[in-house]
Every structure is written in C-alpha cells, then in structure tokens.
Short mmCIF file of C-alpha atoms and ligand atoms in Angstrom, two decimals:
data_model
loop_
_atom_site.label_atom_id
_atom_site.label_comp_id
_atom_site.label_asym_id
_atom_site.label_seq_id
_atom_site.Cartn_x
_atom_site.Cartn_y
_atom_site.Cartn_z
CA MET A 275 53.14 -6.59 49.84
CA ASN A 276 51.46 -6.69 46.48
CA CYS A 277 47.76 -6.05 46.05
CA ARG A 278 46.81 -9.65 45.18
CA LEU A 279 48.38 -10.97 48.32
CA LEU A 280 46.67 -8.32 50.42
CA PHE A 281 43.26 -9.22 48.95
CA LEU A 282 43.94 -12.89 49.52
CA ILE A 283 44.74 -12.34 53.18
CA LEU A 284 41.77 -10.01 53.68
CA GLY A 285 39.50 -12.47 51.89
CA LEU A 286 40.57 -15.33 54.11
CA PHE A 287 40.13 -13.15 57.17
CA PHE A 288 36.56 -12.15 56.27
CA ALA A 289 35.55 -15.63 55.15
CA ASP A 290 36.79 -16.91 58.47
CA GLY A 291 35.01 -14.14 60.34
CA LEU A 292 31.75 -15.04 58.67
CA ARG A 293 32.09 -18.70 59.49
CA ALA A 294 32.85 -17.97 63.11
CA GLN A 295 29.67 -15.86 63.43
CA PRO A 296 26.49 -18.00 63.46
CA ALA A 297 23.68 -16.49 61.34
CA ARG A 298 22.10 -13.76 63.41
CA ARG A 299 18.50 -14.54 64.36
CA PRO A 300 16.08 -11.78 63.43
CA ASN A 301 14.75 -9.26 65.91
CA ILE A 302 11.00 -8.88 66.29
CA VAL A 303 8.97 -5.71 66.78
CA PHE A 304 5.32 -6.63 67.25
CA ILE A 305 3.04 -3.58 67.40
CA LEU A 306 -0.40 -4.47 68.72
CA SER A 307 -2.94 -1.68 68.68
CA ASP A 308 -6.35 -1.68 70.30
CA ASP A 309 -9.54 -1.62 68.24
CA HIS A 310 -7.93 -0.36 65.04
CA ALA A 311 -10.20 -1.24 62.13
CA TYR A 312 -8.85 -2.34 58.75
CA GLN A 313 -11.49 -0.02 57.27
CA ALA A 314 -9.36 2.84 58.63
CA ILE A 315 -6.08 1.77 56.96
CA SER A 316 -5.29 2.82 53.41
CA ALA A 317 -3.27 -0.35 52.75
CA TYR A 318 -6.65 -2.10 53.11
CA GLY A 319 -8.29 0.29 50.65
CA SER A 320 -9.84 2.58 53.27
CA LYS A 321 -12.40 5.00 51.92
CA LEU A 322 -11.90 7.14 55.01
CA VAL A 323 -8.28 8.06 55.50
CA GLN A 324 -4.61 7.75 54.53
CA THR A 325 -2.18 5.91 56.80
CA PRO A 326 1.21 6.42 55.10
CA ASN A 327 3.36 4.77 57.75
CA ILE A 328 1.31 1.61 58.16
CA ASP A 329 1.20 1.50 54.37
CA ARG A 330 4.98 1.52 54.34
CA ILE A 331 4.94 -1.89 56.07
CA ALA A 332 2.56 -3.11 53.35
CA ARG A 333 4.74 -1.72 50.58
CA GLU A 334 7.89 -3.26 51.98
CA GLY A 335 6.22 -6.46 53.19
CA ALA A 336 2.88 -8.25 53.22
CA VAL A 337 -0.74 -7.40 53.92
CA PHE A 338 -2.83 -10.22 55.37
CA THR A 339 -6.35 -9.73 54.12
CA ARG A 340 -7.85 -12.52 56.18
CA ALA A 341 -6.23 -12.31 59.59
CA LEU A 342 -9.02 -13.42 61.90
CA VAL A 343 -9.36 -13.46 65.66
CA THR A 344 -10.85 -16.32 67.64
CA ASN A 345 -12.64 -14.19 70.30
CA SER A 346 -13.02 -10.56 69.34
CA ILE A 347 -12.18 -8.58 72.47
CA CYS A 348 -9.10 -7.07 73.97
CA GLY A 349 -7.85 -9.20 76.91
CA PRO A 350 -8.75 -12.54 75.33
CA SER A 351 -6.98 -11.57 72.13
CA ARG A 352 -3.83 -10.66 74.08
CA ALA A 353 -4.05 -13.94 76.04
CA THR A 354 -4.26 -15.78 72.73
CA LEU A 355 -1.26 -13.90 71.37
CA LEU A 356 0.76 -14.96 74.43
CA THR A 357 -0.33 -18.61 74.45
CA GLY A 358 -1.24 -19.56 70.88
CA LYS A 359 -4.44 -21.05 72.29
CA TYR A 360 -8.17 -20.47 72.20
CA SER A 361 -9.74 -18.66 75.17
CA HIS A 362 -11.28 -21.85 76.57
CA MET A 363 -7.79 -23.41 76.72
CA ASN A 364 -5.83 -20.48 78.17
CA GLY A 365 -8.67 -19.69 80.57
CA TYR A 366 -9.07 -16.04 79.59
CA THR A 367 -12.48 -15.91 77.99
CA LEU A 368 -13.56 -12.41 79.07
CA ASN A 369 -12.04 -9.02 79.91
CA GLU A 370 -11.67 -8.17 83.59
CA LYS A 371 -10.62 -11.66 84.62
CA LYS A 372 -7.14 -12.39 85.92
CA PHE A 373 -4.98 -14.04 83.28
CA ASN A 374 -3.09 -17.06 84.53
CA THR A 375 0.57 -16.45 83.65
CA ASP A 376 1.56 -19.87 85.04
CA GLN A 377 1.14 -21.45 81.65
CA PHE A 378 3.09 -21.53 78.43
CA LEU A 379 3.82 -17.98 77.20
CA PHE A 380 5.74 -17.62 73.96
CA PRO A 381 7.93 -14.66 75.09
CA GLU A 382 9.16 -16.73 78.02
CA LEU A 383 10.26 -19.49 75.65
CA LEU A 384 11.95 -16.94 73.39
CA ARG A 385 13.77 -15.61 76.40
CA GLN A 386 14.94 -19.09 77.39
CA ASN A 387 16.28 -19.33 73.86
CA GLY A 388 18.44 -16.25 74.09
CA TYR A 389 16.07 -13.45 73.10
CA GLN A 390 15.72 -10.25 75.09
CA THR A 391 12.04 -9.66 75.58
CA ALA A 392 9.91 -6.66 76.48
CA TRP A 393 6.24 -5.72 76.67
CA ILE A 394 5.60 -1.98 76.66
CA GLY A 395 2.16 -0.32 76.75
CA LYS A 396 -1.33 -1.69 77.18
CA TRP A 397 -1.43 -5.15 78.75
CA HIS A 398 -4.90 -5.26 80.30
CA LEU A 399 -4.87 -8.82 81.58
CA GLY A 400 -5.73 -8.15 85.24
CA ASN A 401 -2.23 -9.01 86.52
CA LEU A 402 1.41 -8.19 85.85
CA PRO A 403 3.50 -9.50 82.95
CA LYS A 404 5.67 -12.52 83.53
CA GLY A 405 8.61 -13.92 81.62
CA PHE A 406 9.89 -10.65 80.16
CA ASP A 407 13.29 -9.03 80.64
CA TYR A 408 11.53 -5.70 80.77
CA TRP A 409 7.99 -4.40 80.98
CA ARG A 410 6.20 -1.11 81.48
CA ILE A 411 2.41 -1.27 81.26
CA LEU A 412 -0.62 0.97 81.40
CA ASN A 413 -2.96 0.59 84.33
CA GLY A 414 -5.87 -1.52 83.01
CA GLN A 415 -7.30 0.20 79.95
CA GLY A 416 -4.87 3.06 80.54
CA GLU A 417 -5.31 6.78 79.97
CA TYR A 418 -4.69 8.85 76.85
CA TYR A 419 -3.23 11.83 78.71
CA ASN A 420 -0.57 11.72 81.41
CA PRO A 421 -1.12 8.00 82.02
CA ASP A 422 -0.09 5.94 85.02
CA ILE A 423 2.65 3.54 84.01
CA ILE A 424 3.14 0.43 86.13
CA GLN A 425 6.71 -0.78 86.43
CA PRO A 426 8.14 -3.48 88.68
CA GLY A 427 7.62 -2.27 92.24
CA ASP A 428 5.69 0.96 91.63
CA THR A 429 3.53 3.14 89.44
CA VAL A 430 4.58 6.45 87.95
CA ARG A 431 2.57 9.08 86.19
CA MET A 432 4.15 10.21 82.94
CA GLU A 433 3.23 13.50 81.40
CA GLY A 434 2.34 13.45 77.74
CA TYR A 435 0.23 11.68 75.15
CA VAL A 436 0.04 7.93 75.56
CA THR A 437 1.04 6.89 72.03
CA ASP A 438 4.14 9.11 72.10
CA LEU A 439 5.06 7.89 75.58
CA ILE A 440 4.83 4.24 74.51
CA THR A 441 7.10 4.95 71.54
CA GLY A 442 9.55 6.76 73.83
CA LEU A 443 9.65 3.88 76.31
CA SER A 444 10.14 1.45 73.44
CA THR A 445 13.08 3.26 71.85
CA SER A 446 14.68 3.86 75.26
CA TRP A 447 14.54 0.15 75.97
CA LEU A 448 16.01 -0.61 72.55
CA ASP A 449 18.80 1.90 73.18
CA ALA A 450 19.65 0.26 76.49
CA ARG A 451 19.45 -3.36 75.35
CA ASP A 452 22.32 -5.81 75.08
CA THR A 453 23.24 -5.56 71.40
CA SER A 454 24.88 -8.97 71.34
CA ARG A 455 21.51 -10.77 71.48
CA PRO A 456 18.36 -10.60 69.35
CA PHE A 457 15.25 -9.00 70.80
CA CYS A 458 11.49 -9.35 70.75
CA LEU A 459 9.64 -6.16 71.62
CA ILE A 460 5.86 -6.12 71.94
CA VAL A 461 4.39 -2.65 71.77
CA GLY A 462 0.86 -2.57 73.19
CA GLU A 463 -0.88 0.57 71.99
CA LYS A 464 -3.87 2.13 73.68
CA ALA A 465 -4.97 3.78 70.46
CA THR A 466 -7.62 3.54 69.04
CA HIS A 467 -9.71 2.52 72.05
CA ARG A 468 -12.80 4.34 73.28
CA GLU A 469 -13.18 7.27 74.34
CA TRP A 470 -10.92 8.38 71.48
CA LEU A 471 -9.02 11.36 72.85
CA PRO A 472 -6.79 12.73 70.07
CA ASP A 473 -3.35 14.21 70.60
CA LEU A 474 -3.52 18.03 70.75
CA GLN A 475 -1.75 18.39 67.40
CA ASP A 476 -4.45 16.25 65.78
CA LEU A 477 -7.49 18.09 67.11
CA GLY A 478 -9.58 19.10 64.12
CA ALA A 479 -7.38 17.16 61.66
CA TYR A 480 -10.48 15.95 59.79
CA ASP A 481 -12.70 19.01 60.19
CA GLY A 482 -14.66 19.70 57.06
CA LYS A 483 -14.50 16.07 55.92
CA ASP A 484 -17.72 14.27 55.21
CA PHE A 485 -17.30 10.52 55.60
CA PRO A 486 -19.39 8.13 53.51
CA LEU A 487 -21.96 6.09 55.43
CA PRO A 488 -21.44 2.34 55.30
CA ALA A 489 -24.08 0.45 53.30
CA THR A 490 -25.54 -1.17 56.44
CA PHE A 491 -25.56 1.98 58.58
CA PHE A 492 -29.34 1.92 59.03
CA ASP A 493 -29.59 -1.87 59.35
CA ASP A 494 -33.01 -3.07 60.60
CA TYR A 495 -31.56 -6.38 61.91
CA ALA A 496 -34.41 -8.35 60.33
CA GLY A 497 -34.00 -12.10 60.85
CA ARG A 498 -31.15 -11.61 63.36
CA ALA A 499 -32.35 -11.63 66.97
CA ALA A 500 -28.90 -11.14 68.53
CA ALA A 501 -28.05 -8.21 66.28
CA ALA A 502 -31.38 -6.61 67.13
CA ASN A 503 -30.71 -6.88 70.87
CA GLN A 504 -27.17 -5.52 71.23
CA ASP A 505 -26.24 -2.30 72.98
CA MET A 506 -23.55 -0.84 70.75
CA THR A 507 -25.15 1.52 68.29
CA ILE A 508 -23.84 4.96 67.43
CA GLY A 509 -27.45 6.13 67.66
CA LYS A 510 -28.31 4.94 71.18
CA THR A 511 -25.23 3.64 72.97
CA MET A 512 -22.62 6.19 71.96
CA ARG A 513 -22.65 8.99 74.53
CA LEU A 514 -22.67 12.61 73.45
CA LYS A 515 -20.80 13.83 76.50
CA GLU A 516 -18.25 11.12 77.30
CA ASP A 517 -17.61 9.73 73.85
CA LEU A 518 -18.13 12.72 71.60
CA LYS A 519 -17.11 15.40 74.12
CA VAL A 520 -20.23 17.50 73.62
CA HIS A 521 -20.32 19.76 76.69
CA ALA A 522 -17.83 17.48 78.41
CA ASP A 523 -17.45 17.77 82.14
CA TYR A 524 -14.02 19.42 82.40
CA GLU A 525 -14.29 19.89 86.15
CA LYS A 526 -15.53 16.55 87.44
CA SER A 527 -14.64 13.90 84.89
CA ARG A 528 -11.81 11.54 85.88
CA ILE A 529 -10.47 11.90 82.36
CA TYR A 530 -9.99 15.66 82.44
CA ASN A 531 -8.76 15.64 86.02
CA ARG A 532 -5.56 14.18 84.66
CA PHE A 533 -5.04 16.95 82.13
CA THR A 534 -2.58 19.79 82.62
CA PRO A 535 -4.21 23.26 82.41
CA SER A 536 -2.92 23.82 78.88
CA GLN A 537 -4.11 20.41 77.67
CA LYS A 538 -7.50 21.14 79.16
CA GLN A 539 -7.60 24.55 77.51
CA ALA A 540 -6.82 23.08 74.09
CA PHE A 541 -9.61 20.53 74.51
CA TYR A 542 -11.98 23.22 75.69
CA ASP A 543 -11.14 25.45 72.72
CA TYR A 544 -11.84 22.69 70.27
CA TYR A 545 -14.64 20.62 71.81
CA GLU A 546 -16.50 23.30 73.74
CA ASN A 547 -16.04 26.29 71.47
CA LYS A 548 -16.32 24.45 68.18
CA VAL A 549 -17.85 20.99 68.39
CA SER A 550 -20.38 21.67 71.15
CA LYS A 551 -21.44 24.93 69.49
CA GLU A 552 -22.00 23.05 66.25
CA PHE A 553 -24.11 20.56 68.18
CA ASP A 554 -26.11 23.36 69.83
CA ARG A 555 -26.93 24.83 66.44
CA LEU A 556 -28.16 21.45 65.19
CA LYS A 557 -31.90 21.25 65.02
CA ASP A 558 -31.63 17.63 63.94
CA THR A 559 -33.08 14.68 65.73
CA GLY A 560 -33.64 11.06 64.66
CA LYS A 561 -31.56 9.82 61.76
CA ALA A 562 -29.95 13.17 61.06
CA LEU A 563 -28.59 13.30 64.61
CA VAL A 564 -27.25 9.76 64.27
CA ARG A 565 -25.48 10.85 61.08
CA TRP A 566 -23.93 13.78 62.93
CA LYS A 567 -22.74 11.46 65.71
CA TYR A 568 -21.22 9.16 63.10
CA GLN A 569 -19.27 12.04 61.54
CA ARG A 570 -17.99 13.13 64.96
CA TYR A 571 -17.12 9.54 65.95
CA LEU A 572 -15.05 9.11 62.82
CA LYS A 573 -13.31 12.45 63.24
CA ASP A 574 -12.22 11.54 66.78
CA TYR A 575 -11.34 7.95 66.01
CA LEU A 576 -9.30 8.83 62.92
CA SER A 577 -7.54 11.66 64.75
CA VAL A 578 -6.41 9.18 67.40
CA ALA A 579 -5.30 6.81 64.62
CA ARG A 580 -3.30 9.65 63.04
CA SER A 581 -0.97 9.74 66.03
CA LEU A 582 -0.78 5.95 65.95
CA ASP A 583 0.30 5.99 62.31
CA ARG A 584 2.82 8.78 62.98
CA ASN A 585 4.29 6.82 65.90
CA ILE A 586 4.61 3.69 63.80
CA GLY A 587 6.54 5.89 61.38
CA SER A 588 8.82 6.96 64.24
CA LEU A 589 9.51 3.34 65.18
CA LEU A 590 10.31 2.44 61.57
CA ASP A 591 12.61 5.47 61.32
CA TYR A 592 14.31 4.44 64.55
CA LEU A 593 15.02 0.97 63.14
CA ASP A 594 16.43 2.58 59.98
CA ARG A 595 18.59 5.01 61.92
CA LYS A 596 20.05 2.24 64.06
CA GLY A 597 20.71 -0.02 61.10
CA LEU A 598 18.26 -2.59 62.44
CA SER A 599 15.60 -2.68 59.69
CA HIS A 600 17.24 -5.34 57.52
CA ASN A 601 17.27 -7.90 60.32
CA THR A 602 14.08 -7.02 62.17
CA VAL A 603 10.66 -8.50 61.54
CA VAL A 604 8.06 -5.77 61.98
CA ILE A 605 4.42 -6.73 62.53
CA TYR A 606 1.58 -4.30 62.89
CA CYS A 607 -1.84 -5.60 63.90
CA SER A 608 -4.79 -4.84 66.13
CA ASP A 609 -6.26 -7.04 68.87
CA GLN A 610 -9.43 -7.35 66.77
CA GLY A 611 -11.44 -5.54 64.15
CA PHE A 612 -13.89 -2.73 64.91
CA TYR A 613 -17.13 -1.29 63.57
CA MET A 614 -16.88 2.03 61.80
CA GLY A 615 -20.65 2.40 61.59
CA GLU A 616 -21.41 -0.88 59.80
CA HIS A 617 -24.79 -2.14 61.09
CA GLY A 618 -24.99 1.21 62.90
CA TRP A 619 -22.30 0.08 65.37
CA PHE A 620 -19.04 0.88 67.05
CA ASP A 621 -17.15 -1.75 69.19
CA LYS A 622 -16.41 -5.37 68.19
CA ARG A 623 -17.24 -8.87 69.64
CA TRP A 624 -19.19 -10.43 66.75
CA ILE A 625 -18.14 -13.20 64.40
CA TYR A 626 -19.28 -10.86 61.59
CA GLU A 627 -16.48 -9.75 59.30
CA GLU A 628 -15.68 -6.25 60.60
CA SER A 629 -14.88 -7.50 64.12
CA LEU A 630 -13.55 -10.92 63.12
CA ARG A 631 -10.96 -9.54 60.70
CA THR A 632 -8.05 -7.65 62.17
CA PRO A 633 -5.46 -5.67 60.26
CA PHE A 634 -2.16 -7.57 60.05
CA LEU A 635 0.89 -6.37 58.14
CA MET A 636 4.36 -7.81 58.26
CA ARG A 637 7.77 -6.77 56.95
CA TRP A 638 10.73 -9.11 56.84
CA PRO A 639 13.42 -8.01 54.40
CA GLY A 640 14.80 -10.85 52.35
CA MET A 641 12.06 -13.23 53.45
CA ILE A 642 8.83 -11.49 52.40
CA ARG A 643 8.51 -10.14 48.89
CA PRO A 644 7.65 -6.41 49.09
CA GLY A 645 4.05 -5.67 48.19
CA SER A 646 2.71 -9.19 48.78
CA THR A 647 -0.80 -10.12 49.83
CA VAL A 648 -1.70 -13.17 51.91
CA SER A 649 -5.37 -14.04 51.64
CA ARG A 650 -5.63 -17.39 53.43
CA MET A 651 -7.37 -17.51 56.82
CA MET A 652 -4.69 -16.83 59.39
CA LEU A 653 -5.75 -16.77 63.06
CA ASN A 654 -4.41 -15.11 66.19
CA ILE A 655 -3.66 -18.59 67.61
CA ASP A 656 -1.05 -18.72 64.82
CA TRP A 657 0.84 -15.65 66.00
CA ALA A 658 2.77 -17.24 68.91
CA PRO A 659 3.95 -20.30 66.94
CA THR A 660 4.94 -18.03 64.02
CA LEU A 661 6.99 -15.73 66.22
CA LEU A 662 8.73 -18.77 67.70
CA ASP A 663 9.31 -20.14 64.21
CA ILE A 664 10.95 -16.85 63.15
CA ALA A 665 13.40 -17.34 66.01
CA GLY A 666 13.93 -20.99 65.09
CA VAL A 667 12.24 -22.21 68.28
CA LYS A 668 9.79 -25.10 68.21
CA ALA A 669 6.36 -24.43 69.72
CA PRO A 670 5.21 -26.90 72.40
CA VAL A 671 2.50 -29.38 71.39
CA GLU A 672 -0.15 -27.72 73.54
CA VAL A 673 -0.16 -24.69 71.20
CA GLN A 674 -3.27 -24.81 69.02
CA GLY A 675 -2.14 -22.53 66.22
CA THR A 676 0.35 -23.18 63.43
CA SER A 677 3.24 -21.11 62.13
CA PHE A 678 2.17 -19.36 58.94
CA LEU A 679 5.71 -18.96 57.60
CA PRO A 680 5.13 -21.77 55.05
CA LEU A 681 2.29 -19.65 53.60
CA LEU A 682 4.80 -16.90 52.88
CA LYS A 683 6.92 -19.37 50.96
CA GLY A 684 3.94 -20.23 48.78
CA ASP A 685 2.94 -23.50 50.45
CA GLU A 686 -0.79 -23.90 49.77
CA ARG A 687 -1.55 -26.54 52.41
CA TRP A 688 -3.54 -24.56 54.89
CA ARG A 689 -6.89 -24.48 56.76
CA ASN A 690 -10.07 -23.78 54.81
CA ALA A 691 -12.27 -23.17 57.84
CA MET A 692 -11.90 -21.45 61.18
CA TYR A 693 -13.57 -21.71 64.56
CA TYR A 694 -14.73 -18.74 66.66
CA HIS A 695 -16.14 -18.42 70.21
CA TYR A 696 -17.23 -15.22 71.98
CA TYR A 697 -18.31 -15.16 75.66
CA GLU A 698 -18.68 -11.77 77.39
CA PHE A 699 -22.31 -11.06 78.38
CA PRO A 700 -24.32 -9.00 79.23
CA GLN A 701 -21.93 -6.10 79.95
CA PRO A 702 -20.70 -4.00 78.34
CA HIS A 703 -22.49 -4.25 75.00
CA HIS A 704 -25.09 -6.96 75.40
CA VAL A 705 -23.77 -9.16 72.61
CA TYR A 706 -25.14 -12.70 72.93
CA PRO A 707 -22.40 -15.31 73.42
CA HIS A 708 -21.90 -17.36 70.28
CA PHE A 709 -19.64 -19.74 68.45
CA GLY A 710 -19.39 -20.60 64.80
CA VAL A 711 -17.49 -21.71 61.78
CA ARG A 712 -16.31 -19.56 58.88
CA THR A 713 -15.30 -21.27 55.66
CA GLU A 714 -13.97 -19.55 52.53
CA ARG A 715 -17.56 -18.90 51.48
CA TYR A 716 -19.99 -19.48 54.36
CA LYS A 717 -20.50 -18.68 57.98
CA LEU A 718 -22.64 -20.69 60.40
CA VAL A 719 -23.22 -19.13 63.81
CA ARG A 720 -24.81 -20.49 66.97
CA PHE A 721 -26.00 -18.03 69.64
CA TYR A 722 -26.61 -19.89 72.88
CA MET A 723 -27.29 -17.34 75.61
CA PRO A 724 -29.70 -15.90 76.81
CA SER A 725 -31.59 -17.56 73.96
CA ASP A 726 -30.77 -19.99 71.21
CA SER A 727 -30.59 -19.14 67.52
CA TRP A 728 -28.65 -19.99 64.39
CA GLU A 729 -27.46 -17.81 61.54
CA LEU A 730 -26.10 -18.75 58.14
CA TYR A 731 -24.48 -16.40 55.63
CA ASP A 732 -23.19 -16.69 52.11
CA LEU A 733 -20.25 -14.29 52.11
CA VAL A 734 -20.10 -14.19 48.32
CA THR A 735 -23.69 -13.16 47.65
CA ASP A 736 -24.13 -11.31 50.94
CA PRO A 737 -20.80 -9.78 52.04
CA HIS A 738 -22.53 -7.50 54.55
CA GLU A 739 -24.12 -10.47 56.34
CA VAL A 740 -27.65 -9.16 56.52
CA HIS A 741 -29.55 -12.09 54.94
CA ASN A 742 -29.76 -14.92 57.43
CA LEU A 743 -30.26 -18.05 55.33
CA TYR A 744 -30.66 -20.45 58.24
CA GLY A 745 -33.85 -22.49 57.89
CA ARG A 746 -34.62 -21.09 54.43
CA PRO A 747 -35.61 -23.60 51.76
CA GLY A 748 -32.70 -24.93 49.75
CA PHE A 749 -30.08 -24.60 52.48
CA SER A 750 -30.58 -27.71 54.56
CA GLU A 751 -27.79 -29.78 52.95
CA LEU A 752 -25.32 -26.92 53.27
CA THR A 753 -26.39 -26.33 56.88
CA LYS A 754 -25.96 -30.01 57.67
CA SER A 755 -22.44 -30.13 56.32
CA LEU A 756 -21.44 -26.89 58.06
CA LYS A 757 -22.75 -28.32 61.33
CA VAL A 758 -20.54 -31.36 60.86
CA GLN A 759 -17.57 -29.08 60.18
CA LEU A 760 -18.38 -26.97 63.24
CA LEU A 761 -18.53 -30.03 65.51
CA GLU A 762 -15.26 -31.31 64.09
CA LEU A 763 -13.54 -28.01 64.89
CA ILE A 764 -15.08 -27.91 68.36
CA ARG A 765 -13.63 -31.36 69.02
CA GLN A 766 -10.30 -30.57 67.42
CA TYR A 767 -9.87 -27.52 69.66
CA LYS A 768 -11.42 -29.27 72.68
CA ASP A 769 -14.13 -26.68 73.36
CA VAL A 770 -16.07 -28.80 75.85
CA GLU A 771 -18.59 -26.08 76.69
CA ALA A 772 -19.60 -25.57 73.08
CA GLU A 773 -19.83 -29.31 72.51
CA LYS A 774 -22.18 -29.57 75.48
CA VAL A 775 -24.43 -26.84 74.05
CA LEU A 776 -24.74 -28.71 70.77
CA GLU A 777 -25.31 -32.02 72.54
CA GLU A 778 -28.05 -30.68 74.79
CA ARG A 779 -29.73 -28.32 72.32
CA PRO A 780 -28.71 -29.36 68.80
C1 SGN B 62 -14.84 -0.51 77.98
C2 SGN B 62 -15.61 0.31 76.93
C3 SGN B 62 -16.38 -0.62 76.02
C4 SGN B 62 -15.44 -1.66 75.44
C5 SGN B 62 -14.73 -2.39 76.56
C6 SGN B 62 -13.77 -3.46 76.13
N1 SGN B 62 -16.51 1.23 77.58
O1 SGN B 62 -15.73 -1.17 78.82
O2 SGN B 62 -16.98 0.12 75.00
O3 SGN B 62 -16.13 -2.59 74.66
O4 SGN B 62 -14.01 -1.44 77.33
O5 SGN B 62 -12.78 -2.99 75.27
S1 SGN B 62 -15.90 2.64 78.13
O6 SGN B 62 -17.05 3.49 78.44
O7 SGN B 62 -15.11 2.35 79.32
O8 SGN B 62 -15.07 3.20 77.10
S2 SGN B 62 -11.48 -3.84 75.09
O9 SGN B 62 -10.74 -3.29 73.95
O10 SGN B 62 -10.74 -3.72 76.31
O11 SGN B 62 -11.93 -5.21 74.83
CA1 CA B 63 -9.46 -4.10 71.81
#
C-alpha cells in the first residue's frame, strides 16, 4: 500500500472517530476555602505573602477582582453556592441552622445530566449532603489535626493534617471515578478558619517577619454605631490562649486531646518554648500588645494558608499528571472575605469591602485568556448557574443568580449594583444585622437590629469606608436615589423581611 493511500484511510478513520465522539463536556474542580482573605493572596497584590500555586490559576486563567458574597458567613455562603439563591430564599440565613436539602441543588441537576459529583471536606450545613455520587465531610467546623470524617453510615477519625487529608480524599475519588463521564468535584477546605493551627512543617514559617499594619488598624469607629459595638477586635476579642496559643492548655483542651504525642510535642516546642516565652518577655500593654497580637495572628493565619496553597498546587499537579488539565475548569475561591486587621478586626460578616469581597480565580484552557482580570460585580448567587452553564445545563427559573460566562466573552451587559443581607446576631461577634446596596461607586447600608441606623460611603474618595456620609449636607439626592435602588433590589430578590423593615421604619 502506498503512503498516500495509507494516510487517506487513516484520515477517514480519525475524522469518523471524531464525529462519532460528541464534544466532551468539561470537568469541574471547585475549591472552596474558609475565611481566606484576598489580602493574603499575591495574585491580588498581597503585601503580606506569596501564594505561588493560587497565582498559577491567575496566570493561566482569570482573577475576579469584584467577586462579592450576599451574606458573609460560612454556612449561608455554602447554601448559596448550592442553590444560586439568597439566604432568605434558600432558608439558610445563619450558621448552626439545618440546611434544607429538599430544594434545588445544582450538583443534583449536574448529576441528573450525566456528571459524577462529589463534595469532600468542610460542609458545615447542619445535615448530610444530598444529591452527590460521593461525599466525605468534616464534622461541623471540623478539626485541623486528626479530624473526624463523616461518611455515609459512620464516622472515622483520620490521622494527619486536615488540608492534606482533604487533598488525599479528593485525588483518591478522582482515581476511582468512572472515566467515561465528566465530573464535578467540590473541595471544601477548613483552612483558613479560626483557630488557625498550622501544619507542623509550617510552624515558624513567617518568624522574623514584620507585617505592615493596615491603615485602619486603630479605627475609632466615629460615626458608625454598629462598627463601634462589634465583638471581633484583635485587641479585645482575640484570645491569647485559644487563638494565639500563648500558654495553651495541652492537657485539657479538646483541640490538643486529638493530637498524637509527637504532634503535641512539636506544638509545645514552638508555641510554649518560643512564642509564649516571647510573650512573657513582653512588657507591653495597650496598643503595643495589640500590635504583637496582630503579628502573631498573621503568622498563624498565613502559615495555615501556606499549606492551603501547597495543596492547591498538589491538585493542579494531579490534574497535569493525569492529563486532565486541558479539559477541567478549576475554580479557587473562599466562602467570604476576612479581616486581616482592617478596622482592628478579624472575622467577616460586614458589607464592608474586606468581608464582602471574596477571592475568586478561574482557569479554563481554551475558554479563558491566561492572565485576564474580570472586574464587574459577580456574586455568589451566580456560581451555581455558571457551573451549570459550563456543563451546558440550563438553570431552573427559581435561581436568582446569572451565569457569568458571557462576561468572560467580553459581553458588557451586566449588573451595576448588588444587594446584601446579613443576619446572625448577637453571637458570635455581635455584628448588627444589616442589608444594603453596593453600586460601582457607593454603598448604602441599613442596620436594623438591635437599633436602626444608616451608613453611606463613597468608595472612590473613601475606600476604607470610615467616613459615613449619611445625613451630611449635600448627600440627600444621592441617598434618595440609592434608597430607590435598594428597594428595587429588595423587591427583585423578594426579600420580604427587609421590605417590611423599610416600610415600618423608613
Ligand atoms: C466560630 C468562631 C467564630 C466564627 C464562627 C463562624 N469562633 O464560632 O469566630 O465567626 O465560627 O465561622 S471559634 O472560637 O469557635 O473559633 S464560619 O466560617 O463558620 O462562618
Ligand atoms: Ca467562612
């Protein structure tokens, strides 16, 4: 047979093969961390630390600079991810409630459309996952060391560090999956949640570093009643013993009771022999002590994040090794933003920028131009419909968010304002419940419990949100129009409770 004929036959064979195979739908790996601040990610210009593996997603994909959450705490954010709806519509407004899984959940719809689905890691919705082919979850908030892992039918204790264990469970599931179908894997990280227990190999990783104080570190909260009355400062709320491990209780604490003797010894060597001794030598009180606490907080937090970044690297390497990277959408995000000392705080909850904005990075070879930036306001209600859209599945009408894939293709028709509503009060951080509207330039906020107040910010002239303009001369027209916009959004999203507040106490 001559060469031309051979090529002709082979060509026909391959062309035919291609036609017979429908285009393969992309896989999805959605990594959702807990309380990871964009201020701690170098792809977001962090002044604190380098995160080379998260940055790889940015380099090979897109960074969303205005990914905003609609209720800045853990469980509600996860419930919104699953449903594409605001908290008042999916019923999960606060942590520690029981999430109703008898409602639309996007992974269930993906599964009905041929995807293999899994949730591995922190779930924290007060019940068990539903609608997944596979799940392994932490118990509630979960533990950093030797955590209990709930699986269908029982709970097992796994020895090791939580972030590594979650990666291991994820790659084992991927290894065992049915390779003839696409998959959607949601990886729920515990990192970087309080009390920030680093992996042993990361103890002391940032020793000797002196982190810059944020501009608002010693905020006096003037003109902001809610901000003045919270319970989430590094100065007062952050605990020396439990959070910063100064003379930690290695014998009685439920945390250290889970440790193996060698894990406990390593912690003792670092925190008792080094950190606590440094504390004992401190003669500082007042502001100097608060500064010391801030430095220690950042060292612990960033050490925990170091393992997170490393594990994201392992997952990316796994996808490379298995030849999956080219056809797998990888998303890395947190459940909300977090305070790294801004306003003197840790934790989240507020409509203010640091807690409202969550990191969100996405890689999709062939579909997202490497190194892109998306700066339009994208919300966590948009995540479920987007993930469905990636799989070519239509979201049901009850979903309140919108797929943001058109944004990636350069379509400029998009929202210019977003609606926010936070509920949990008074525990654990005494943040007054509030709702509000954020436009490209302004933010109007209504606190409604235990007392009423309004706040107005110009994000261009006051990016740190410390000058409350509400009621100041010259702002009444702007306030009026923002109130109209707020009410429109409240009605659009059917937030009956908020509408009632405005009706009764305008
Ligand atoms: C715990 C933490 C709080 C934190 C909530 C919610 N206290 O209660 O600081 O705000 O979880 O976090 S701790 O002493 O138990 O660490 S969330 O991420 O689940 O919303
Ligand atoms: Ca969280």
